[in-house]
N, CA, C and O atoms as CSV, one atom per row, in Angstrom:
chain,resi,resn,atom,element,x,y,z
A,1,MET,N,N,0.933,-1.154,-0.404
A,1,MET,CA,C,0.194,-0.573,0.034
A,1,MET,C,C,0.676,1.117,0.097
A,1,MET,O,O,1.062,1.381,1.235
A,2,ALA,N,N,0.755,2.463,-0.958
A,2,ALA,CA,C,0.992,3.456,-0.586
A,2,ALA,C,C,0.757,3.929,0.299
A,2,ALA,O,O,-0.287,3.743,0.923
A,3,ARG,N,N,2.265,5.190,0.830
A,3,ARG,CA,C,1.909,5.967,2.070
A,3,ARG,C,C,1.883,7.357,1.362
A,3,ARG,O,O,2.529,7.893,0.462
A,4,LYS,N,N,0.833,7.701,2.188
A,4,LYS,CA,C,0.449,9.220,1.849
A,4,LYS,C,C,1.386,10.312,1.803
A,4,LYS,O,O,1.949,10.185,2.890
A,5,ILE,N,N,1.882,11.250,1.264
A,5,ILE,CA,C,2.994,12.438,1.507
A,5,ILE,C,C,1.842,13.323,2.330
A,5,ILE,O,O,0.718,13.765,2.091
A,6,PRO,N,N,2.872,13.319,3.537
A,6,PRO,CA,C,1.792,15.041,3.898
A,6,PRO,C,C,2.217,16.403,3.188
A,6,PRO,O,O,2.744,17.411,3.659
A,7,VAL,N,N,1.929,16.181,2.271
A,7,VAL,CA,C,1.691,17.397,1.599
A,7,VAL,C,C,1.496,18.811,2.186
A,7,VAL,O,O,1.858,19.662,1.373
A,8,LYS,N,N,0.965,19.407,3.521
A,8,LYS,CA,C,1.330,20.734,3.935
A,8,LYS,C,C,2.309,21.045,4.654
A,8,LYS,O,O,2.413,22.198,5.072
A,9,LEU,N,N,3.427,19.879,5.011
A,9,LEU,CA,C,3.753,20.137,5.601
A,9,LEU,C,C,5.262,20.407,5.125
A,9,LEU,O,O,6.209,21.143,5.401
A,10,VAL,N,N,4.769,18.923,3.863
A,10,VAL,CA,C,6.576,19.321,2.723
A,10,VAL,C,C,6.099,20.993,2.576
A,10,VAL,O,O,6.643,21.688,3.435
A,11,MET,N,N,5.344,21.617,1.807
A,11,MET,CA,C,4.990,22.602,2.007
A,11,MET,C,C,5.349,23.765,2.875
A,11,MET,O,O,5.900,24.822,2.567
A,12,GLN,N,N,4.924,23.342,4.003
A,12,GLN,CA,C,5.414,24.314,5.296
A,12,GLN,C,C,6.863,24.215,5.307
A,12,GLN,O,O,7.442,25.259,5.608
A,13,TYR,N,N,7.747,22.969,4.990
A,13,TYR,CA,C,9.273,22.827,5.023
A,13,TYR,C,C,9.858,23.808,3.787
A,13,TYR,O,O,10.774,24.598,4.016
A,14,ARG,N,N,9.363,23.710,2.711
A,14,ARG,CA,C,9.669,24.442,1.614
A,14,ARG,C,C,9.814,25.716,1.264
A,14,ARG,O,O,10.484,26.321,0.427
A,15,ASP,N,N,8.562,26.159,2.595
A,15,ASP,CA,C,8.991,27.636,2.868
A,15,ASP,C,C,9.648,27.850,3.669
A,15,ASP,O,O,9.474,28.922,4.248
A,16,GLN,N,N,10.729,26.961,4.116
A,16,GLN,CA,C,11.725,27.416,5.012
A,16,GLN,C,C,12.591,27.685,5.162
A,16,GLN,O,O,13.261,28.402,5.905
A,17,GLY,N,N,12.721,26.566,3.755
A,17,GLY,CA,C,14.326,26.900,2.830
A,17,GLY,C,C,14.766,25.627,3.057
A,17,GLY,O,O,15.993,25.713,3.084
A,18,PHE,N,N,14.183,23.614,3.373
A,18,PHE,CA,C,14.732,23.044,3.420
A,18,PHE,C,C,14.881,21.986,2.082
A,18,PHE,O,O,13.976,21.527,1.384
A,19,SER,N,N,16.199,21.791,1.993
A,19,SER,CA,C,16.287,21.454,0.428
A,19,SER,C,C,15.380,20.316,0.210
A,19,SER,O,O,14.802,19.771,1.150
A,20,ARG,N,N,15.241,19.932,-1.079
A,20,ARG,CA,C,13.726,18.059,-1.175
A,20,ARG,C,C,14.330,17.237,-0.885
A,20,ARG,O,O,13.573,16.283,-0.708
A,21,ASN,N,N,16.377,16.681,-0.511
A,21,ASN,CA,C,16.556,15.717,0.261
A,21,ASN,C,C,16.489,15.914,1.762
A,21,ASN,O,O,16.164,15.063,2.591
A,22,MET,N,N,16.813,17.044,1.960
A,22,MET,CA,C,15.954,17.287,3.773
A,22,MET,C,C,15.123,16.599,4.200
A,22,MET,O,O,15.177,15.629,4.956
A,23,ILE,N,N,13.746,17.453,3.367
A,23,ILE,CA,C,12.473,17.175,3.229
A,23,ILE,C,C,12.061,15.223,3.012
A,23,ILE,O,O,11.203,14.696,3.720
A,24,ALA,N,N,12.603,14.677,2.275
A,24,ALA,CA,C,12.242,13.867,2.109
A,24,ALA,C,C,13.165,12.697,3.000
A,24,ALA,O,O,12.773,11.552,2.778
A,25,LYS,N,N,14.055,12.773,3.742
A,25,LYS,CA,C,14.663,12.420,5.017
A,25,LYS,C,C,13.627,12.285,6.029
A,25,LYS,O,O,13.262,11.140,6.294
A,26,THR,N,N,13.145,13.172,6.578
A,26,THR,CA,C,12.713,14.010,7.209
A,26,THR,C,C,11.249,13.030,7.870
A,26,THR,O,O,10.911,12.363,8.848
A,27,GLN,N,N,10.635,13.631,6.252
A,27,GLN,CA,C,8.984,12.736,6.042
A,27,GLN,C,C,9.261,11.382,5.701
A,27,GLN,O,O,8.242,10.712,5.869
A,28,LYS,N,N,10.473,10.522,5.184
A,28,LYS,CA,C,10.507,9.459,4.626
A,28,LYS,C,C,9.925,9.093,3.877
A,28,LYS,O,O,9.209,8.097,3.988
A,29,VAL,N,N,10.032,9.702,2.990
A,29,VAL,CA,C,9.567,9.541,1.224
A,29,VAL,C,C,10.495,9.877,0.511
A,29,VAL,O,O,11.556,10.171,1.062
A,30,GLY,N,N,10.407,9.925,-0.631
A,30,GLY,CA,C,10.846,9.512,-1.794
A,30,GLY,C,C,11.437,11.167,-1.968
A,30,GLY,O,O,10.746,11.997,-1.376
A,31,ARG,N,N,12.761,11.755,-2.797
A,31,ARG,CA,C,13.102,12.976,-3.223
A,31,ARG,C,C,11.883,12.889,-4.489
A,31,ARG,O,O,11.700,14.019,-4.942
A,32,SER,N,N,11.137,11.989,-5.069
A,32,SER,CA,C,11.017,12.421,-6.649
A,32,SER,C,C,9.154,12.310,-5.938
A,32,SER,O,O,8.150,12.531,-6.615
A,33,SER,N,N,9.159,12.108,-5.181
A,33,SER,CA,C,7.545,12.278,-4.728
A,33,SER,C,C,7.531,14.112,-3.856
A,33,SER,O,O,6.556,14.863,-3.819
A,34,VAL,N,N,8.901,14.382,-3.276
A,34,VAL,CA,C,8.703,15.185,-2.764
A,34,VAL,C,C,8.655,16.465,-3.868
A,34,VAL,O,O,7.929,17.445,-3.700
A,35,SER,N,N,9.671,16.261,-5.179
A,35,SER,CA,C,9.489,16.838,-6.282
A,35,SER,C,C,8.550,17.118,-7.163
A,35,SER,O,O,8.736,17.987,-8.015
A,36,ASP,N,N,7.331,16.371,-7.074
A,36,ASP,CA,C,5.947,16.457,-7.517
A,36,ASP,C,C,5.274,16.926,-6.845
A,36,ASP,O,O,4.113,17.099,-7.216
A,37,VAL,N,N,5.638,17.295,-5.715
A,37,VAL,CA,C,4.690,17.692,-4.688
A,37,VAL,C,C,4.689,19.372,-4.918
A,37,VAL,O,O,3.816,20.235,-5.010
A,38,PHE,N,N,6.163,19.338,-4.957
A,38,PHE,CA,C,6.471,21.516,-5.386
A,38,PHE,C,C,6.113,21.623,-7.357
A,38,PHE,O,O,6.111,22.648,-8.039
A,39,GLN,N,N,5.909,20.515,-7.710
A,39,GLN,CA,C,5.612,20.614,-9.237
A,39,GLN,C,C,4.038,21.001,-9.592
A,39,GLN,O,O,3.469,21.831,-10.302
A,40,ARG,N,N,3.537,19.580,-8.404
A,40,ARG,CA,C,1.845,20.269,-8.994
A,40,ARG,C,C,1.884,21.772,-7.650
A,40,ARG,O,O,1.068,22.649,-7.935
A,41,ALA,N,N,2.474,21.966,-6.731
A,41,ALA,CA,C,2.182,23.152,-6.061
A,41,ALA,C,C,1.821,24.328,-7.301
A,41,ALA,O,O,1.524,25.482,-6.990
């Protein structure tokens, strides 16, 4: 089963200046998933 990506948290981390790699590690999701969230936003 696929894991849900916490989109709001990812966007908050982005606003705070976190890198995609750091966001992916802290939320335990793939970097490509973080990139997908950025593209859709």
